[in-house]
Short mmCIF file of C-alpha atoms in Angstrom, two decimals:
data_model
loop_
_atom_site.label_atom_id
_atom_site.label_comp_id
_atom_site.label_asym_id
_atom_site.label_seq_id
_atom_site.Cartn_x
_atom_site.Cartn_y
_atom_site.Cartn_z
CA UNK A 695 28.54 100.15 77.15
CA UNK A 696 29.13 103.53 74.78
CA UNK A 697 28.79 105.79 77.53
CA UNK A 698 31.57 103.37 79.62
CA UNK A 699 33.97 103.26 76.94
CA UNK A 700 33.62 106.81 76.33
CA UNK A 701 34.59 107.56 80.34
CA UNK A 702 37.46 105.01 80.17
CA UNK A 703 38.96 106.86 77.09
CA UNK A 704 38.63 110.34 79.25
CA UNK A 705 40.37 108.66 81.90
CA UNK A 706 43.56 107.97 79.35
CA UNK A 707 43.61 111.11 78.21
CA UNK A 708 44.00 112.22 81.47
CA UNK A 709 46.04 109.89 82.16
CA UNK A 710 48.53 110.97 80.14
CA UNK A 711 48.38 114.38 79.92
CA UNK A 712 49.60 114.54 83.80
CA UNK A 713 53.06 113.06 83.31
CA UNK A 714 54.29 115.93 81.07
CA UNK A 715 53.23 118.43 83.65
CA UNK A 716 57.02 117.95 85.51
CA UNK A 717 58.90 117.86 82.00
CA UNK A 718 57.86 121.30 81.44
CA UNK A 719 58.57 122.82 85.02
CA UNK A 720 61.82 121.04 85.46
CA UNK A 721 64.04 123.47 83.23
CA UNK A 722 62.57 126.75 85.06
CA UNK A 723 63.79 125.23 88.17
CA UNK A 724 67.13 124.54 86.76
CA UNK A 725 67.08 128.29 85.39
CA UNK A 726 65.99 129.60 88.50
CA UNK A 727 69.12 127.52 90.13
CA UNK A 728 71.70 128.93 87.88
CA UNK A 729 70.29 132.19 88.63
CA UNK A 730 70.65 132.00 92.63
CA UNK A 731 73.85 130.84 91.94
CA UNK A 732 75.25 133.86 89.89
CA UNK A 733 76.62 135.92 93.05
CA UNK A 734 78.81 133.08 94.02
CA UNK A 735 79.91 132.74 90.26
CA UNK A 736 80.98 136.05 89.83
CA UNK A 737 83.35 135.66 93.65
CA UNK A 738 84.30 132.29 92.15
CA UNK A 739 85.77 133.85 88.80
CA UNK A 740 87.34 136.72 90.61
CA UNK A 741 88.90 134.66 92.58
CA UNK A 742 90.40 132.64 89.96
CA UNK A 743 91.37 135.94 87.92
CA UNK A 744 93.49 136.88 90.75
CA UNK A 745 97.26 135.76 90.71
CA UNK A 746 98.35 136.87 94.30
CA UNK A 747 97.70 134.44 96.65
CA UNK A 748 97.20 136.92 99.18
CA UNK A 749 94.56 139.34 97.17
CA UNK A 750 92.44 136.17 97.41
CA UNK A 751 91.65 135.66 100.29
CA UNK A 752 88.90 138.03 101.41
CA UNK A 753 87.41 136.67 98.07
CA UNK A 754 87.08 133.40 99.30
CA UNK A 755 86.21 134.09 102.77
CA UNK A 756 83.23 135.90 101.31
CA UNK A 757 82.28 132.79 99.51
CA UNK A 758 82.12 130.70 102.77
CA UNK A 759 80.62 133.36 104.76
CA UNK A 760 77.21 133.09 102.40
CA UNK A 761 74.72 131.45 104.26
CA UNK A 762 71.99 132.46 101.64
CA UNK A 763 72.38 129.61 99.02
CA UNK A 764 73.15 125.72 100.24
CA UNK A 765 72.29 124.06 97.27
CA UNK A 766 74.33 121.35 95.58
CA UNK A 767 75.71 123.63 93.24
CA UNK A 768 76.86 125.73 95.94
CA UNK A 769 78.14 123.24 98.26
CA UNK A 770 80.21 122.24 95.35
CA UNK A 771 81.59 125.81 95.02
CA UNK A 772 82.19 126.06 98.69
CA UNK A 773 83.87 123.00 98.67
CA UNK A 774 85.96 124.38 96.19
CA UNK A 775 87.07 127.64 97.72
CA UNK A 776 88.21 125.90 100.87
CA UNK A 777 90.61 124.31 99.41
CA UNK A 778 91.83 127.62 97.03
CA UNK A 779 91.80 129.24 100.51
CA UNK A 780 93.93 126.61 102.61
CA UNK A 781 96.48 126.86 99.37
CA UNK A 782 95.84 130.31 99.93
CA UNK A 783 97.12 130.78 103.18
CA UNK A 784 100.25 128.32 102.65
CA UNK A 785 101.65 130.28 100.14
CA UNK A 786 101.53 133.13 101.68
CA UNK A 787 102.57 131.49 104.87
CA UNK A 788 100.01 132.05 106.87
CA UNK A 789 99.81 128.92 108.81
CA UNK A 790 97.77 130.09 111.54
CA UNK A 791 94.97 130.93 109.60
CA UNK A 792 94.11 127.48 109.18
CA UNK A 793 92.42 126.41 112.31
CA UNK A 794 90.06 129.13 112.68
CA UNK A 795 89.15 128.00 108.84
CA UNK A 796 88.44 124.60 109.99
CA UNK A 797 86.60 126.07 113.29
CA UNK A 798 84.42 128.95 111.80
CA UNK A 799 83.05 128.03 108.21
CA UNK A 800 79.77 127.41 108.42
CA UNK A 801 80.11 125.13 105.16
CA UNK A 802 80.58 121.72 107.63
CA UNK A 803 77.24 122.22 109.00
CA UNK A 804 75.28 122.42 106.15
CA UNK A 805 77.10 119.08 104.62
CA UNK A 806 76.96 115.38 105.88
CA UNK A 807 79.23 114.07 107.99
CA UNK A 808 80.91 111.66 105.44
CA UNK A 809 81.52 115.08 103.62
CA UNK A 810 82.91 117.12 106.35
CA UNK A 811 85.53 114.02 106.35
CA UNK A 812 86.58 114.37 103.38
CA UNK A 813 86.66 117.98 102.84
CA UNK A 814 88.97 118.09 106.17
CA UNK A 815 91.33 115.13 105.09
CA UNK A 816 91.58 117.09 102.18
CA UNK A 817 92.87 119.83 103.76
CA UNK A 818 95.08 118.07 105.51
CA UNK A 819 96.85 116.42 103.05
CA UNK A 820 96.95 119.83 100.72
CA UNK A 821 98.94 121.78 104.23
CA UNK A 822 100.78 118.04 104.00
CA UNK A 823 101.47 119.18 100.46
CA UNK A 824 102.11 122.59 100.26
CA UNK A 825 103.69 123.44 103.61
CA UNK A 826 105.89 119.78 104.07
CA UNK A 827 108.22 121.56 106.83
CA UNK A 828 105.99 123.02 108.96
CA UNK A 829 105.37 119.71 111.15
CA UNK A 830 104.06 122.04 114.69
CA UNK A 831 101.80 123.55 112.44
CA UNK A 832 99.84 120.22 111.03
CA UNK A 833 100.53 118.85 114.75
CA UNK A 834 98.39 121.48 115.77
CA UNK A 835 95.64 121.60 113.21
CA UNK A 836 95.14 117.46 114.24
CA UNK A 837 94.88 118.05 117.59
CA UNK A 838 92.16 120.99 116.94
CA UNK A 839 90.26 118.34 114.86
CA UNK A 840 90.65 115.54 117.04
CA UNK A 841 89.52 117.98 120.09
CA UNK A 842 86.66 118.78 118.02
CA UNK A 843 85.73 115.79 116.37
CA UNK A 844 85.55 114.31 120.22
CA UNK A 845 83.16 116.65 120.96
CA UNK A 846 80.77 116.18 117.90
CA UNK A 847 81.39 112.08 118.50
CA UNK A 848 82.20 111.94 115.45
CA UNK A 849 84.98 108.84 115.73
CA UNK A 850 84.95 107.52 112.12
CA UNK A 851 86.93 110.91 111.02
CA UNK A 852 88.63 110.96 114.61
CA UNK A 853 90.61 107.86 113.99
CA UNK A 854 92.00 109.35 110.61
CA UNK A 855 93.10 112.34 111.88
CA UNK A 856 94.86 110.26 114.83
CA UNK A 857 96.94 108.34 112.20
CA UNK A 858 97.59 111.66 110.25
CA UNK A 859 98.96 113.05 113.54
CA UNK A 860 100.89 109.71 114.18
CA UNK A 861 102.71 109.99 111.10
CA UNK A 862 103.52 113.64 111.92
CA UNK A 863 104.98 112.72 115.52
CA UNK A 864 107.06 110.02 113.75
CA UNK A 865 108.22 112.95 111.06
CA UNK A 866 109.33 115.13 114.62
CA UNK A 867 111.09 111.71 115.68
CA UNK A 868 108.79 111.76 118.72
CA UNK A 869 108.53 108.31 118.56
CA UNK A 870 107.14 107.78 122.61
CA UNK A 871 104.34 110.35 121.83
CA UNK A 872 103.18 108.55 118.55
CA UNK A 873 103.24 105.60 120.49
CA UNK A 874 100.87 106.65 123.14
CA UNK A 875 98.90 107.68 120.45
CA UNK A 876 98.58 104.72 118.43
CA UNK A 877 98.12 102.00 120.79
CA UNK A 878 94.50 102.92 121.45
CA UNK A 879 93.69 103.74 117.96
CA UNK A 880 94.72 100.24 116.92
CA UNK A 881 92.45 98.65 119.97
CA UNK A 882 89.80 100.22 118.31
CA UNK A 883 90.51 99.42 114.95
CA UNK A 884 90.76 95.67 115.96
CA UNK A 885 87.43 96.02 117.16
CA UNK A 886 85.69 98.12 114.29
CA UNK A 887 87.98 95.28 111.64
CA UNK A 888 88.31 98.46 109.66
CA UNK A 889 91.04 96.81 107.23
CA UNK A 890 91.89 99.89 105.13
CA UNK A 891 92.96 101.90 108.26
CA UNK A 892 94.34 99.13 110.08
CA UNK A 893 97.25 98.33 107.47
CA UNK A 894 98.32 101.83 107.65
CA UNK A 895 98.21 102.08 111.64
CA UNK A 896 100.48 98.71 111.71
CA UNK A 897 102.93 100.72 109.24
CA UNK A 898 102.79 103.07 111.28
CA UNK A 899 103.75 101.11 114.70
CA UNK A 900 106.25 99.76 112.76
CA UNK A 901 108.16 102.66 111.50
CA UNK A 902 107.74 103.59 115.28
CA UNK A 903 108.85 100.82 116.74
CA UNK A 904 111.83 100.91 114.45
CA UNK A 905 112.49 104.83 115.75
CA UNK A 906 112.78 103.84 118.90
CA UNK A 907 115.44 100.80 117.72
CA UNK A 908 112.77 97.94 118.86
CA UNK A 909 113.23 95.64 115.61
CA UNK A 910 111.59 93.09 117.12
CA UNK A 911 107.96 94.38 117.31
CA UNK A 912 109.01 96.59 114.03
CA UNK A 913 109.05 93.43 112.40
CA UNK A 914 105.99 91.98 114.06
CA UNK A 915 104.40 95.46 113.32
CA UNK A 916 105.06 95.27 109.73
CA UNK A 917 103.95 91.76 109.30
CA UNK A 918 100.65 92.58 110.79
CA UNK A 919 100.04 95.28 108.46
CA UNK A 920 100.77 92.40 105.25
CA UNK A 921 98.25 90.37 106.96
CA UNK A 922 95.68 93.01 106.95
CA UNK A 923 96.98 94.29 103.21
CA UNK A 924 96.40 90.56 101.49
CA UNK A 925 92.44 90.63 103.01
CA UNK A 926 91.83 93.62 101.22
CA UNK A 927 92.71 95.88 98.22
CA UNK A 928 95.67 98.35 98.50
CA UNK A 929 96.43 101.22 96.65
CA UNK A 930 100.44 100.88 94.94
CA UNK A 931 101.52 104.38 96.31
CA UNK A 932 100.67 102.32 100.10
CA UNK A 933 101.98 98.58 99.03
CA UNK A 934 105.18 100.95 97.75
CA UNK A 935 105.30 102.26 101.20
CA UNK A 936 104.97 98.77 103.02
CA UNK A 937 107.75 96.92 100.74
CA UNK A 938 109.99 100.20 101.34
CA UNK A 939 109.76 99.66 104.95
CA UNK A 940 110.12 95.88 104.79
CA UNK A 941 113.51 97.27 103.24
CA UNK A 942 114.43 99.09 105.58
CA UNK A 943 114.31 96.38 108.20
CA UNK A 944 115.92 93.95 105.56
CA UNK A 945 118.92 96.93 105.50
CA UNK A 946 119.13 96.75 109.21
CA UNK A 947 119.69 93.04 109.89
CA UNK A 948 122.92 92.86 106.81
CA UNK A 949 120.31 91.28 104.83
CA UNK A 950 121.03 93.71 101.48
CA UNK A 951 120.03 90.76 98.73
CA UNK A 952 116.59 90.82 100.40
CA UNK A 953 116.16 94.50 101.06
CA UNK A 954 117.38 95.74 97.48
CA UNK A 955 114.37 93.25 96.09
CA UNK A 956 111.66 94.96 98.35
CA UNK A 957 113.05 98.27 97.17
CA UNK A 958 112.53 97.22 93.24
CA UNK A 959 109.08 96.74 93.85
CA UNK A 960 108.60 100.01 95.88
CA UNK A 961 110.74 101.77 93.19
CA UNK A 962 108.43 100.12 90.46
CA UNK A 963 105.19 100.65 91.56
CA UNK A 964 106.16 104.36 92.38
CA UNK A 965 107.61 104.53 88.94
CA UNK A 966 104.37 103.64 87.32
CA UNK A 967 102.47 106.05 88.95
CA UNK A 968 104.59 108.76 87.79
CA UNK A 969 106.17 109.77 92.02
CA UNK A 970 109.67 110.78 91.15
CA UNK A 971 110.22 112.42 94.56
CA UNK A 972 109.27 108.87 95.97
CA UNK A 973 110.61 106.71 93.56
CA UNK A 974 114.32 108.74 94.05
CA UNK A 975 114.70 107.44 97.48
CA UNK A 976 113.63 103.58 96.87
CA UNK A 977 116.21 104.39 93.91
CA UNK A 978 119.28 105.37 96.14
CA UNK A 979 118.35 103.05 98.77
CA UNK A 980 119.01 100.11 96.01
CA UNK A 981 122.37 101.94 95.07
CA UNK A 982 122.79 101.69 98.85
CA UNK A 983 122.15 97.90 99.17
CA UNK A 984 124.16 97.02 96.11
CA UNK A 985 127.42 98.95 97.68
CA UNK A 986 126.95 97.17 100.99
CA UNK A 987 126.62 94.04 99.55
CA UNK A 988 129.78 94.05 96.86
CA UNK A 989 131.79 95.37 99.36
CA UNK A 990 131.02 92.91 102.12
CA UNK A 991 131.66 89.79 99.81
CA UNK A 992 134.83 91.17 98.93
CA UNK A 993 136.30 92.71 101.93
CA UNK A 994 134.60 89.76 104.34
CA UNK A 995 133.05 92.11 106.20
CA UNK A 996 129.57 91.61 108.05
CA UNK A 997 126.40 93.54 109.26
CA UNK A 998 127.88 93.21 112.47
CA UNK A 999 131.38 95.20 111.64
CA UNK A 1000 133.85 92.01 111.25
CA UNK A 1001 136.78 92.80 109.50
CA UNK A 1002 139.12 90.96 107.34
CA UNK A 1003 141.90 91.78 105.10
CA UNK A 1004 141.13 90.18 101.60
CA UNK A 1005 141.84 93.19 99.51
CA UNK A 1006 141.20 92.13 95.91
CA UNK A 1007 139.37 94.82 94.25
CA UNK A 1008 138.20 92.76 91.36
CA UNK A 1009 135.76 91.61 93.99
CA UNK A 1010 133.67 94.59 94.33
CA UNK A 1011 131.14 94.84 92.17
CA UNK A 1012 129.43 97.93 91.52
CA UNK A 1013 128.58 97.71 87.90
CA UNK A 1014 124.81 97.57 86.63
CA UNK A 1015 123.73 99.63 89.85
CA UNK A 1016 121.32 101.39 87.48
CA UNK A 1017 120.22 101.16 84.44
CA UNK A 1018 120.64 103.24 81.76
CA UNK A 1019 116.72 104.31 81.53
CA UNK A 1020 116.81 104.37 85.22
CA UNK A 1021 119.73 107.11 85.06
CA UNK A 1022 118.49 109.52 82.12
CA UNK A 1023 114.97 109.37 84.07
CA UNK A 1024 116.66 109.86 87.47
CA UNK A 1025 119.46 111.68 86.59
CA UNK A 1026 120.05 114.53 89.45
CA UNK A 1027 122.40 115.18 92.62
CA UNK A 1028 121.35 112.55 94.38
CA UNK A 1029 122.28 109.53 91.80
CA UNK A 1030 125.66 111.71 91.07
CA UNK A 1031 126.29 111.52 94.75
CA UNK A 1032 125.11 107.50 95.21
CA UNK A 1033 127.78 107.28 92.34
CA UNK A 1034 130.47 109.06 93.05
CA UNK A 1035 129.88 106.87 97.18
CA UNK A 1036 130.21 103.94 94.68
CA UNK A 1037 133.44 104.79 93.06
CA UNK A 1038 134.82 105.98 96.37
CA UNK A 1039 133.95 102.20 97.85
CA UNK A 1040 135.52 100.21 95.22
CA UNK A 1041 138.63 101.67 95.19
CA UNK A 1042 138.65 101.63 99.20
CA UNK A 1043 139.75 105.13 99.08
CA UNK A 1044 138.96 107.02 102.70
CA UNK A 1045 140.08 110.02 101.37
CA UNK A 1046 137.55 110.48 98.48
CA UNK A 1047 134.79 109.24 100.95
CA UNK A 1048 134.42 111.94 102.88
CA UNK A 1049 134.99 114.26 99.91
CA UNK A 1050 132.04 113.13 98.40
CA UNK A 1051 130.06 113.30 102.05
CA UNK A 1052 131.66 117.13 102.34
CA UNK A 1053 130.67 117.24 98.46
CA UNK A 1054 126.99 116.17 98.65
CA UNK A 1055 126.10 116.77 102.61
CA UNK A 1056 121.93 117.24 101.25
CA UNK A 1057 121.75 114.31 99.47
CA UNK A 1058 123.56 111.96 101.69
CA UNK A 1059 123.07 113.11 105.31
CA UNK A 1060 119.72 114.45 105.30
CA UNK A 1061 118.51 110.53 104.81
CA UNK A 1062 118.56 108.38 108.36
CA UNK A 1063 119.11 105.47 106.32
CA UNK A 1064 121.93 106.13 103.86
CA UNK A 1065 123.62 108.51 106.80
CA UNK A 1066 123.94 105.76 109.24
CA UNK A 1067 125.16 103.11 106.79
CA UNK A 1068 127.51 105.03 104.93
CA UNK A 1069 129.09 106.33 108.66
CA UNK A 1070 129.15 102.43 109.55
CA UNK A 1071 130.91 101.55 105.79
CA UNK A 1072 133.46 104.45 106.66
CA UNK A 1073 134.07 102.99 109.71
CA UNK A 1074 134.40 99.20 108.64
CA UNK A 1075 136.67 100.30 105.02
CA UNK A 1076 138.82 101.99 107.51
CA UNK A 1077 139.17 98.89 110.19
CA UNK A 1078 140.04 97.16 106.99
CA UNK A 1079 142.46 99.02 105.64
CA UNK A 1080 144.12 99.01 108.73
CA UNK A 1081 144.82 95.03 108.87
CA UNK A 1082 145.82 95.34 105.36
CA UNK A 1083 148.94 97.48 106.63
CA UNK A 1084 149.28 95.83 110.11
CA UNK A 1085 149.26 92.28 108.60
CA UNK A 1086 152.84 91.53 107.36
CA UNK A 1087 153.96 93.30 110.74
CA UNK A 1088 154.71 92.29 114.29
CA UNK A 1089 155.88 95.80 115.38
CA UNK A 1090 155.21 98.72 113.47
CA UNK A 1091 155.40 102.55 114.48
CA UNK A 1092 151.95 104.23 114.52
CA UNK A 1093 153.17 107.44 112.80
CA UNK A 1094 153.57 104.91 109.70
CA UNK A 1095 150.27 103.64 109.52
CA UNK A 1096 148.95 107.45 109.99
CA UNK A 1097 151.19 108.29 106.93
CA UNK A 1098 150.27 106.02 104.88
CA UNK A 1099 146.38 106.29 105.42
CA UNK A 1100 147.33 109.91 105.13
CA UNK A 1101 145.43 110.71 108.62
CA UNK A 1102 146.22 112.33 111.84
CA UNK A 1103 147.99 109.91 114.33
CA UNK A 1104 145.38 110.51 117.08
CA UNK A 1105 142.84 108.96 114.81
CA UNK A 1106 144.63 106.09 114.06
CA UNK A 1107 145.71 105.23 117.30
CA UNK A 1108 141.81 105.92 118.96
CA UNK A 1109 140.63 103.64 116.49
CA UNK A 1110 143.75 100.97 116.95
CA UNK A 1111 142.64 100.70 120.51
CA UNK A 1112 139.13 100.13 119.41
CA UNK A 1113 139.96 97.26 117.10
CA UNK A 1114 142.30 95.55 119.64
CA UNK A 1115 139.34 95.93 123.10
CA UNK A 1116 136.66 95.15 120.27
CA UNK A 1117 139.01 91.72 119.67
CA UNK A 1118 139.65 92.47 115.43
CA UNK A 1119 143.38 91.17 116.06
CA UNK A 1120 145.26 90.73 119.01
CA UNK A 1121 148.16 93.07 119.67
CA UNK A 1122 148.97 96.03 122.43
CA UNK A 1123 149.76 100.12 121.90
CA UNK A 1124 153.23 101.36 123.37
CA UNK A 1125 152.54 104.70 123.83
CA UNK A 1126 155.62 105.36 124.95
CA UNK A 1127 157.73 104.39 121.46
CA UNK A 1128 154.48 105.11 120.08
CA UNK A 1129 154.70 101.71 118.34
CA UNK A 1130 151.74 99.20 117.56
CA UNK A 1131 152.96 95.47 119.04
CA UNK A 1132 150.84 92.81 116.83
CA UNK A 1133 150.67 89.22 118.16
CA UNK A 1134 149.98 86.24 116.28
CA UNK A 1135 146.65 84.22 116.18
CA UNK A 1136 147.69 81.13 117.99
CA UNK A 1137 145.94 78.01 117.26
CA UNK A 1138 143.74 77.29 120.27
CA UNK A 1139 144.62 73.93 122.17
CA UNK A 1140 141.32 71.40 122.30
CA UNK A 1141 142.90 69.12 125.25
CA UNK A 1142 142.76 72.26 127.43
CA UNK A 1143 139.08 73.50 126.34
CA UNK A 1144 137.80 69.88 126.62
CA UNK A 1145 139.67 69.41 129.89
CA UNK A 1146 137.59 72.45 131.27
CA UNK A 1147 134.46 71.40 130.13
CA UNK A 1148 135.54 67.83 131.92
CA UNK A 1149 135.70 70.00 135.04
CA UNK A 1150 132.98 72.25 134.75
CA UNK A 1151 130.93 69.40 134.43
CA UNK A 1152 132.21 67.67 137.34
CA UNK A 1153 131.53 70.83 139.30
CA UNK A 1154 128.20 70.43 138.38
CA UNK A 1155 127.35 67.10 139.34
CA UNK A 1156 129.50 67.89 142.36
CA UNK A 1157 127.34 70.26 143.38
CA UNK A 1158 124.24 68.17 142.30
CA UNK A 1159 125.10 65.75 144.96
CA UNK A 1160 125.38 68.47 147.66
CA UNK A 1161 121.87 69.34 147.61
CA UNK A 1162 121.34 66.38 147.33
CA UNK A 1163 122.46 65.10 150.28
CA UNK A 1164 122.10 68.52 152.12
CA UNK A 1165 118.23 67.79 151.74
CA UNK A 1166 118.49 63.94 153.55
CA UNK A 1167 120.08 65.49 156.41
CA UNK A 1168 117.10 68.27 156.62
CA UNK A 1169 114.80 65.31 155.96
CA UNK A 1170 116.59 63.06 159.16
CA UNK A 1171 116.55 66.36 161.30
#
């Protein structure tokens, strides 16, 4: 019994003396990794010492060209110095440089695939970032990944780039491309039920669709993309994005009540996360909304360019467009020039529109949205203005409605013409006295519209009884 309990005590002591044997080795192998590393230290901090973009660049090539060291360490610092390189190359513009980046480093074979994708949708969205205008040049670098991510089968980061390259065809307005583009990617979507991409292919068909003036499947587009959002979690910037849109469409149909709510929340949740350049916009579409809407309570207007001629200018309403946090925060060119469209609206002034579109051409042309809706406000204000002077009139010389809307008679009397084929009141041109003949709405007479739908339905059953009996005599034959 001594001489086992003496062996079983040896074995505990050996026992555990062996686990310390690693605790003692591990920090020479964490020296001898901070050693291997020191080469690509000393690029990294020269790199980061130098100021001109330019200078580093053969820097940071030499940092991706070492094959030598492929530990996690240096993976990390590779990692790193492809993106200081792509920021490289944007700033000093050049854009070409890119591709063979993505093509030649020798960094995305040594790293999983889940890695590659992230280090290239990284670099995508930093050319996104630092070059925003040069849309061929990100075209091109997602086709050269797409090309080669076909060829690796790699389809998992071949879908993203696909919806990256969407969104770029949709910046270009080449709204058929994107579309022949993102009809398969969505079939396969569908089938993979990858949610998180889905939502932002739907917004994407939807901003398409709405390109090429289809509001129909815009809409159904859109609504898709809500269904797939409320399954999952989505981030604010993209629920900002979605609501934005949702106002856009709201915009479209008249419906501004609607559309300036979706563009509170967009403008909220972009406020939160700090995104003044795309909170701004969600900010002067809601300016937008509120304009359209004052002015077509009070000047009975509609989405689809009715006129009439109440002219009370108590009636629109432009006051608390923006509050006064809202404004300090925001303050800039493009609230000045929402404003100053504001003023110019209330006080139906033509003349101080298009100063302020002359004024502020950036801030209120450049946008689709506000462009198109301020053009079809220009043109409705005017329409109205014009019954206003026509009304108390049955004949009234052109050159005196061009003088007192202080515009060029061939204006007036192009858009006279329009009103009268477009039915806004009923009258005729005389081109000859150059004089405007206005005729007076008559009240319509029901006997004779009821007698003709007394005789259109006798045609009817007239003709009814024709085949009718046109079919016994085929039947006796």
């Amino acid at each position: 019994i001594g001489i086992h309990h003496r062996i079983m005590s040896t074995e505990v002591e050996s026992m555990d003396v062996e686990p310390t044997t690693p605790a003692v080795a591990a920090p020479a192998t964490t020296d001898e990794d901070e050693e291997e590393l020191g080469n690509l230290m000393e690029l990294v901090d020269q790199a980061a010492e130098t100021t001109d973009p330019a200078s580093k660049i053969p820097t940071l090539q030499k940092i991706l060209k070492d094959e030598e060291y492929n530990g996690p360490k240096a993976i990390q610092l590779k990692e790193r110095a492809v993106y200081d390189l792509t920021r490289a190359y944007c700033q000093s513009k050049q854009y070409s440089e890119v591709i063979p980046l993505l093509k030649e480093t020798p960094l995305f074979n040594q790293v999983t695939k889940a890695k590659c994708a992230k280090i290239v949708r990284a670099v995508l969205d930093l050319v996104q970032r630092e070059a925003p205008l040069e849309l061929e040049m990100q075209a091109d670098i997602c086709r050269n990944i797409r090309a080669w991510c076909q060829r690796e089968k790699r389809t998992f980061l071949r879908q993203r780039v696909e919806a990256k390259l969407a969104s770029i065809l949709v910046e270009q307005e080449l709204f058929g491309q994107a579309l022949d583009l993102i009809d398969p990617l969505l079939v396969e979507l569908k089938k993979l039920d990858d949610k998180q991409l889905l939502v932002e292919a739907h917004l994407m068909e939807a901003k398409i669709h709405f390109g090429l003036k289809n509001k129909p499947k815009s809409k159904a587009a859109l609504t898709a993309s809500r269904t797939a959002a409320n399954s999952i979690y989505v981030s604010p910037s993209l629920q900002a994005t979605i609501d934005s849109m949702s106002g856009i469409l709201y915009t479209s149909e008249g419906e501004y009540d609607t559309a300036h709510s979706y563009f509170l929340e967009a403008f909220e949740q972009l406020d939160q996360l700090g995104d003044k350049e795309g909170a701004v916009p969600c900010l002067k579409y809601m300016m937008l909304c509120r304009i359209l809407d004052s002015l077509t309570k009070a000047l009975n207007l509609s989405a689809k360019g009715g006129v009439g001629a109440k002219s009370s200018k108590s009636d629109v309403d432009i006051s608390g467009m923006i509050s006064g946090r809202q404004g300090v925060k925001y303050a800039g060119s493009d609230i000045e020039a929402m404003t100053a469209i504001a003023g110019a609206a209330s006080r139906r002034s033509l003349q101080e529109f298009e100063s302020v579109l002359q004024k502020y051409p950036k801030e209120l042309k450049e946008d689709l949205l506000i462009d198109h809706h301020l053009h079809v406000l220009q043109e409705q204000l005017l329409e109205s203005n014009l019954i206003r002077i026509i009304e108390p009139y049955s004949c009234v010389e052109i050159s005196h409605i061009a003088s007192l809307m202080e515009m060029p008679v061939a204006v007036i009397e192009k858009k006279l013409s329009q009103m009268i084929l477009d039915g806004k009141f009923k009258g005729i041109l005389d081109q000859g006295k150059g004089q405007l003949i206005v005729y007076e709405d008559s009240e319509k007479d029901r006997a004779m519209e009821k007698s003709l739908e007394v005789i259109a339905n006798m045609d009817n059953i007239v003709s009814s009884l024709f085949e009718r009996s046109k079919a016994l005599r085929t039947m006796m034959i």
